[in-house]
Coordinates of C-alpha atoms and ligand atoms in Angstrom, one line a residue:
X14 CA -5.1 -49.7 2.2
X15 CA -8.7 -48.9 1.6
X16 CA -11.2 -49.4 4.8
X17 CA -13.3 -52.3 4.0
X18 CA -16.1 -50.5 6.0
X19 CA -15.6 -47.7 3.0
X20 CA -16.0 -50.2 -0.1
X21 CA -19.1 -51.8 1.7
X22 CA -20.6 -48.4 2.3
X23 CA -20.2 -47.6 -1.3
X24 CA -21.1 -51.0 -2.1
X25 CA -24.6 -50.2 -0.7
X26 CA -25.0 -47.4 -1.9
X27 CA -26.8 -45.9 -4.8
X28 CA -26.5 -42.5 -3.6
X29 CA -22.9 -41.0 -3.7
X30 CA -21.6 -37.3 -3.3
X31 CA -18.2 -36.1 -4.4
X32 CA -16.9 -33.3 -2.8
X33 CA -13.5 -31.9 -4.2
X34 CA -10.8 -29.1 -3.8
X35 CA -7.6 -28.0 -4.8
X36 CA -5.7 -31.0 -3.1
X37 CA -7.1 -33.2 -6.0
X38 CA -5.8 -31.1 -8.6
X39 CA -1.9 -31.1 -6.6
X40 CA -1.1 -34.1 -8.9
X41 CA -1.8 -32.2 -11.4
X42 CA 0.8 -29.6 -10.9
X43 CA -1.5 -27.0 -9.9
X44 CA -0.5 -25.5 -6.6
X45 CA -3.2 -25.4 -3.8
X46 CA -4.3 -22.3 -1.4
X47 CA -3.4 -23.5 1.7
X48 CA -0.6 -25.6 2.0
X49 CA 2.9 -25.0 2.1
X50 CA 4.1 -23.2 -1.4
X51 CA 0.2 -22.9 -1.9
X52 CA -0.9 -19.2 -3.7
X53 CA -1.5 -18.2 -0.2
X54 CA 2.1 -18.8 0.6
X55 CA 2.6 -15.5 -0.8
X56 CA -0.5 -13.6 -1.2
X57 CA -2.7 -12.9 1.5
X58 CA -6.5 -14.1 -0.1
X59 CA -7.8 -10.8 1.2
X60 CA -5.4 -8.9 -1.2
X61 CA -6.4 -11.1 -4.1
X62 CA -10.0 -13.2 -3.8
X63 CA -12.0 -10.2 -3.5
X64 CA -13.8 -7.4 -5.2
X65 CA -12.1 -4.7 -3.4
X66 CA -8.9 -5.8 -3.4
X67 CA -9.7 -6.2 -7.7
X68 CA -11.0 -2.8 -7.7
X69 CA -8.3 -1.6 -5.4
X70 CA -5.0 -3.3 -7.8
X71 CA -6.6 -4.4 -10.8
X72 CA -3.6 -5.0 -12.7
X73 CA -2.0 -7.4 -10.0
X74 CA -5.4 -9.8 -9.7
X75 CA -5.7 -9.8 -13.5
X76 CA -2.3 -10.7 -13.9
X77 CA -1.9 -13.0 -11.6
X78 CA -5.5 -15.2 -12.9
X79 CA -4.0 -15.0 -15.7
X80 CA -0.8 -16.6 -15.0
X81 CA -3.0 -19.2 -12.9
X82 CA -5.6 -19.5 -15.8
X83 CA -2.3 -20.4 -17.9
X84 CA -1.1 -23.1 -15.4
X85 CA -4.5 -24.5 -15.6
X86 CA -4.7 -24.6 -19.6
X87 CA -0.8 -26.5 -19.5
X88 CA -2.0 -28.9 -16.6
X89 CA -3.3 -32.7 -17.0
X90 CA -6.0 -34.4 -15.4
X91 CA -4.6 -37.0 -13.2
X92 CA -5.8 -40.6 -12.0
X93 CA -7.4 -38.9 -9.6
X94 CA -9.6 -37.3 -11.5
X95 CA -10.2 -39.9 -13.6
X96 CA -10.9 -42.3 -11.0
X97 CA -14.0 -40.1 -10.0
X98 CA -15.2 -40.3 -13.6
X99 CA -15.1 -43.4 -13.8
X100 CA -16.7 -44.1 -10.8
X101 CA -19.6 -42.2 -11.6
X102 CA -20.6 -44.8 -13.5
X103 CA -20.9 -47.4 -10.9
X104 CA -24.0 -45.6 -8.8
X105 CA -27.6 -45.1 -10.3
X106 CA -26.6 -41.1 -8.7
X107 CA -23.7 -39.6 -9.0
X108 CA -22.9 -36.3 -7.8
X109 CA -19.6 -34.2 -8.5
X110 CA -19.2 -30.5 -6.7
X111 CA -15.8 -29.0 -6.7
X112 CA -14.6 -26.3 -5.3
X113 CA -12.0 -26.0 -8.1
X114 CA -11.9 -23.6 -11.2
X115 CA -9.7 -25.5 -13.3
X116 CA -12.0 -27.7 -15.0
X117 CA -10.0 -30.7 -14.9
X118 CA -12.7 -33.1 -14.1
X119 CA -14.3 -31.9 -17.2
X120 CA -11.4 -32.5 -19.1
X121 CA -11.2 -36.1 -17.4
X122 CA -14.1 -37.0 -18.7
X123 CA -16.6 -35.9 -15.8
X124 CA -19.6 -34.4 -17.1
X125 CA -22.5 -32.8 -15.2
X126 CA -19.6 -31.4 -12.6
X127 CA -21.2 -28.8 -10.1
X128 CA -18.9 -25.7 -10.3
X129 CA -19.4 -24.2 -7.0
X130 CA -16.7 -21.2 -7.0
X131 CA -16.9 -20.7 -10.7
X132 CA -14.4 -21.5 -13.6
X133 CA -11.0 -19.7 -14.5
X134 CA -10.9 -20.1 -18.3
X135 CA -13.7 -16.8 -18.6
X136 CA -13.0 -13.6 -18.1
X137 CA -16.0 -11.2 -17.8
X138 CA -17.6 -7.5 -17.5
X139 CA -18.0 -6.5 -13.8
X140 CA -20.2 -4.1 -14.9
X141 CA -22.3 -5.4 -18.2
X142 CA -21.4 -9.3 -17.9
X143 CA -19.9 -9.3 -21.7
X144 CA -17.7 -11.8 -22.0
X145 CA -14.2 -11.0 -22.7
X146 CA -12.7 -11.9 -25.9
X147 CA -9.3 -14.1 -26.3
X148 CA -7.2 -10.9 -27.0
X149 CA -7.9 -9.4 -23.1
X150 CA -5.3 -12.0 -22.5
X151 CA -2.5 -10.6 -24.4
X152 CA -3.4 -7.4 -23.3
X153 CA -3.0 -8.4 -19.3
X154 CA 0.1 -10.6 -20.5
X155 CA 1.6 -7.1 -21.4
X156 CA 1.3 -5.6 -18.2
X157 CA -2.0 -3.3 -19.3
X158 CA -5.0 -3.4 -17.1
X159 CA -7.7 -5.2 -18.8
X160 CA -11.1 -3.4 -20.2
X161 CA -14.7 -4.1 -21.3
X162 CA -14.2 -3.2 -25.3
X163 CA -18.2 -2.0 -25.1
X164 CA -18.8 -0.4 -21.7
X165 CA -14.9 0.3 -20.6
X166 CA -15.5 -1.0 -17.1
X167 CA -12.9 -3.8 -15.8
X168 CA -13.3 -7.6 -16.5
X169 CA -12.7 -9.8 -14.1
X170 CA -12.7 -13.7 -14.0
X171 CA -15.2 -15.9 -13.8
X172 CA -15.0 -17.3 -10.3
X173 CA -16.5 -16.4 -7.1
X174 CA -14.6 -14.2 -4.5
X175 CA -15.1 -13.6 -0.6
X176 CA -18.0 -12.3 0.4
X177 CA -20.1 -12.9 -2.8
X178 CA -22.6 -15.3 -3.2
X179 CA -22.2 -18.7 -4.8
X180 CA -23.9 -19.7 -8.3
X181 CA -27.7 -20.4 -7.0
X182 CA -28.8 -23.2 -9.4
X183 CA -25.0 -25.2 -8.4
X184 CA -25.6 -24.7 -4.7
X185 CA -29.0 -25.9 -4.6
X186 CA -28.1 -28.3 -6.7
X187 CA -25.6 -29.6 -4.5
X188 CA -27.2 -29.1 -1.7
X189 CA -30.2 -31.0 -2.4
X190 CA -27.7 -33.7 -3.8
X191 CA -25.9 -34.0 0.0
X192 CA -29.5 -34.3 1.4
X193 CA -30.3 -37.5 -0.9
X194 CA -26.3 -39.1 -0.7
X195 CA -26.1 -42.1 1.3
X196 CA -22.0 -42.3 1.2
X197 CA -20.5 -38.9 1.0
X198 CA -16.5 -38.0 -0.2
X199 CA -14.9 -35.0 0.7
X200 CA -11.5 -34.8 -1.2
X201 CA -8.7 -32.9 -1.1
X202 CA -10.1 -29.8 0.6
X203 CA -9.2 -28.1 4.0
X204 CA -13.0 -27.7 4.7
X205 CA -12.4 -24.0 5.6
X206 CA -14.6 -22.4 3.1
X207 CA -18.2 -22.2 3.7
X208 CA -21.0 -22.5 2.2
X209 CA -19.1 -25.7 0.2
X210 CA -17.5 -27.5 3.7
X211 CA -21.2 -27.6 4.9
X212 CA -22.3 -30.1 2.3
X213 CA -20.7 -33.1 4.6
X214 CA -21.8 -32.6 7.7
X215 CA -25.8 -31.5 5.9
X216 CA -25.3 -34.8 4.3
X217 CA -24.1 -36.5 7.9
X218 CA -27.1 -34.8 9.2
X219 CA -30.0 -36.3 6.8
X220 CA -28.2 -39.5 7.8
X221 CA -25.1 -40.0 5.0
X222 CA -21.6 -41.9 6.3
X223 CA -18.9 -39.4 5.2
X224 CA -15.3 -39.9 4.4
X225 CA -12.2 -37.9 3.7
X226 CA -9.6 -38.2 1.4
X227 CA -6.7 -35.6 2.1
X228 CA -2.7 -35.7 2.9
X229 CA -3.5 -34.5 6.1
X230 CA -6.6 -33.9 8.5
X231 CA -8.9 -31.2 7.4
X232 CA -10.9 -28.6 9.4
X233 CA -13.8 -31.6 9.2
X234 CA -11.8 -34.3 10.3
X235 CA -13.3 -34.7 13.5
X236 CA -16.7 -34.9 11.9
X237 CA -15.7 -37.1 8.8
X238 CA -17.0 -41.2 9.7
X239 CA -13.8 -42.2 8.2
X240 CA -10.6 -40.1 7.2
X241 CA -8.0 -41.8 4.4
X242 CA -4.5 -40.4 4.4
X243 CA -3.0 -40.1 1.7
X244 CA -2.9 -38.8 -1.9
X245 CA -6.2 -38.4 -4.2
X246 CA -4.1 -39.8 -6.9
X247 CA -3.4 -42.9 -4.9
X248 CA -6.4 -43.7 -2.8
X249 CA -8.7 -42.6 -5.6
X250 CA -7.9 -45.4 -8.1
X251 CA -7.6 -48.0 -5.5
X252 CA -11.2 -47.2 -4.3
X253 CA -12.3 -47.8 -7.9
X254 CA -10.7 -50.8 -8.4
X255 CA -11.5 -52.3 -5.4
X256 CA -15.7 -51.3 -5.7
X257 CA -15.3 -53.0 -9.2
X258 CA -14.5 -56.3 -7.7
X259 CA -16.5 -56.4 -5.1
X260 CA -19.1 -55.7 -8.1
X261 CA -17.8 -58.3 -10.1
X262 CA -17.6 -60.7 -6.8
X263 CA -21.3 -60.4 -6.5
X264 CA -22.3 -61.0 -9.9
X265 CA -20.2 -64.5 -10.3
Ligands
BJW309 C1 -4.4 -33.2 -1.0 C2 -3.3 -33.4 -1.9 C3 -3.4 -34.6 -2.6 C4 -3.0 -31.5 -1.0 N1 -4.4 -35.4 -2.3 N2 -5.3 -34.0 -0.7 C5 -19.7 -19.7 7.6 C6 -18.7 -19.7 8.6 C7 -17.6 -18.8 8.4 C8 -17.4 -18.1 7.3 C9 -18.4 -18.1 6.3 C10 -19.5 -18.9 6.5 N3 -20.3 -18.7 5.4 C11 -19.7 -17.9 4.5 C12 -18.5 -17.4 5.1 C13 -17.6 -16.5 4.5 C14 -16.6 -17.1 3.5 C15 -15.8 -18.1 4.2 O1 -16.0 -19.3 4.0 N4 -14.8 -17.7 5.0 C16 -14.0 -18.7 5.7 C17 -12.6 -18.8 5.0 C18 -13.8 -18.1 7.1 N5 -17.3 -17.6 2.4 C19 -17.7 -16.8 1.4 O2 -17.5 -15.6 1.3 C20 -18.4 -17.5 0.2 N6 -19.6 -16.7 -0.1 C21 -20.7 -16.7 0.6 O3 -20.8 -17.4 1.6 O4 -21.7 -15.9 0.1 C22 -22.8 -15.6 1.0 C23 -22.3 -14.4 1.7 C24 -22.2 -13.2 1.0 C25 -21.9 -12.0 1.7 C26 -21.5 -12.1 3.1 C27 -21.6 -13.3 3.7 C28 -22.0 -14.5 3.0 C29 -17.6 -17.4 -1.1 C30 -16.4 -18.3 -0.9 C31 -15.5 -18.2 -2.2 C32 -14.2 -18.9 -2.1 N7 -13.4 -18.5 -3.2 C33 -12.1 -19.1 -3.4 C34 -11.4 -18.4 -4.5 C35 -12.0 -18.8 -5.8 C36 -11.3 -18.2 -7.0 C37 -9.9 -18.6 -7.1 O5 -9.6 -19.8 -7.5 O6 -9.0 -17.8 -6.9 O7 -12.2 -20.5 -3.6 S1 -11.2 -19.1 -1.9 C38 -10.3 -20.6 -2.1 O8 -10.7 -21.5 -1.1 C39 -11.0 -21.2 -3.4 C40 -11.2 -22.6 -3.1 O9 -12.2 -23.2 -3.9 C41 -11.6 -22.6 -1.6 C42 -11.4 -23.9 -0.9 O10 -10.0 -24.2 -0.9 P1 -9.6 -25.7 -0.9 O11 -10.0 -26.3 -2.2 O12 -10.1 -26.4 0.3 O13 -8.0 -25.6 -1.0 P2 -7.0 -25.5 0.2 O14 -5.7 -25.0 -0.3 O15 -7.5 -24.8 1.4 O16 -6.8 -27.0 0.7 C43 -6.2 -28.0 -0.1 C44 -6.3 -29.3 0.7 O17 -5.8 -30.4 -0.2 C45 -5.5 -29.4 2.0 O18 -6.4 -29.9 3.0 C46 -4.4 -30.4 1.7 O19 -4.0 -31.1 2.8 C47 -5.0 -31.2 0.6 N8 -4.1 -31.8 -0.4 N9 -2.5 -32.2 -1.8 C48 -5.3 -35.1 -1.4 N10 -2.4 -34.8 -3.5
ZN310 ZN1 -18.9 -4.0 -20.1

């Protein structure tokens, strides 16, 4: 099931970049932008993942992180997940950049996970950064539009919307990281949003083999080295087991 060319890659390798989206978290019962029955199903992003469209209907993007920050605080980390943990430990450099505000790799046991688009589970000032307290929650559960209790401005979550910037320390991070990788996995992501879907193809660039691990073929498909169909909880934990013997294989 795995490509052999894939295992001995990674077998080489002490380099290795994860890249993930919200196809990893699927398992997880977490729905997904793009797909089918995805958020986007039914909202359009541009009345939802951006600052004017919060500024413009506060009450309907408060409510509806909230409802998503709820799903996220219910969900599981699933083999997926904690395949990539797991693996970590198997390269001298392991790097792991989502895309994904859930913090389920966290939860998995990941640690040093490169949050590129932010994290759901804060809510913030938009205008003096104060973090919100846990009761802001209730208050946007009842239908009221959420305030800063000092300045009186809006709050907002934690994540990164169109048109603003990405965290500078996690994207240089990251993409320093793609420049170094040797084997590069791009996970569960349609490779549509930029700057994130450039970290492959910089990383194919300084000389990387990259892979892809998705349902379906993404916008970087035709750029990938190798493309495995299938599920992330599935293909994930096969990869694993199968690097581990070839590990064990060498040292006998
Ligand atoms: C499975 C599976 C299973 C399902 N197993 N697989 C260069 C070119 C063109 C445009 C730009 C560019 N550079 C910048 C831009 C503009 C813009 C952009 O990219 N636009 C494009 C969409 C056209 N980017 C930005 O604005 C970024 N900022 C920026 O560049 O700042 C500099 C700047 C400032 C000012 C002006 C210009 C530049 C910010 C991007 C922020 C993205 N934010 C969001 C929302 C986060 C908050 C929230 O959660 O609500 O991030 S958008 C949304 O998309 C979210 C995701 O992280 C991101 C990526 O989505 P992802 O993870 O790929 O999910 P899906 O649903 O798209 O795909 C799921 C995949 O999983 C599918 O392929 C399935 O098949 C697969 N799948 N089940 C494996 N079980
Ligand atoms: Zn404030």
């Amino acid at each position: 099931m795995i490509s052999e060319l894939l295992i001995q890659k990674m077998h080489d390798a002490t380099q290795v970049l994860v890249l993930t989206g919200a196809g990893i978290s699927a398992e997880s019962g977490l729905a997904t932008f793009r797909d089918p029955d995805g958020h986007w199903d039914q909202y359009r992003p541009e009345d939802l993942a951006n600052e004017g469209a919060f500024r413009r209907n506060p009450r309907l993007v408060q409510g509806w992180y909230h409802a998503r920050r709820k799903a996220v605080l219910s969900a599981l980390p699933n083999p997926g997940h904690r395949a990539l943990g797991a693996l970590a430990g198997l390269f001298r450099e392991f790097t792991l950049v989502t895309q994904n505000v859930d913090r389920l790799h966290q939860r998995s046991g990941s640690d040093r996970v490169i949050e590129l688009h932010g994290n759901i589970q804060q809510f913030h000032c938009i205008e003096c950064g104060l973090d919100a307290p846990e009761a802001v929650f209730a208050e946007i559960a009842s239908g009221q539009v959420a305030c800063c209790q000092i300045c009186g401005n809006l709050v907002r979550p934690a994540v990164v919307w169109f048109g603003e910037s990405l965290p500078k320390e996690a994207l240089d991070a990251a993409w320093q990281a793609a420049t170094r990788a040797e084997v590069v996995l791009s996970v569960g992501t349609s490779g549509l949003v930029y700057p994130a879907a450039h970290l492959p193809l910089v990383a194919k660039r300084a000389g990387a083999f990259i892979a892809e691990v998705n349902i379906a073929p993404s916008a970087l498909a035709s750029e990938m080295d190798l493309v495995l169909i299938g599920k992330a909880g599935d293909i994930l934990p096969t990869l694993l087991d199968a690097l581990k013997n070839r590990k064990k294989a060498d040292r006998t």
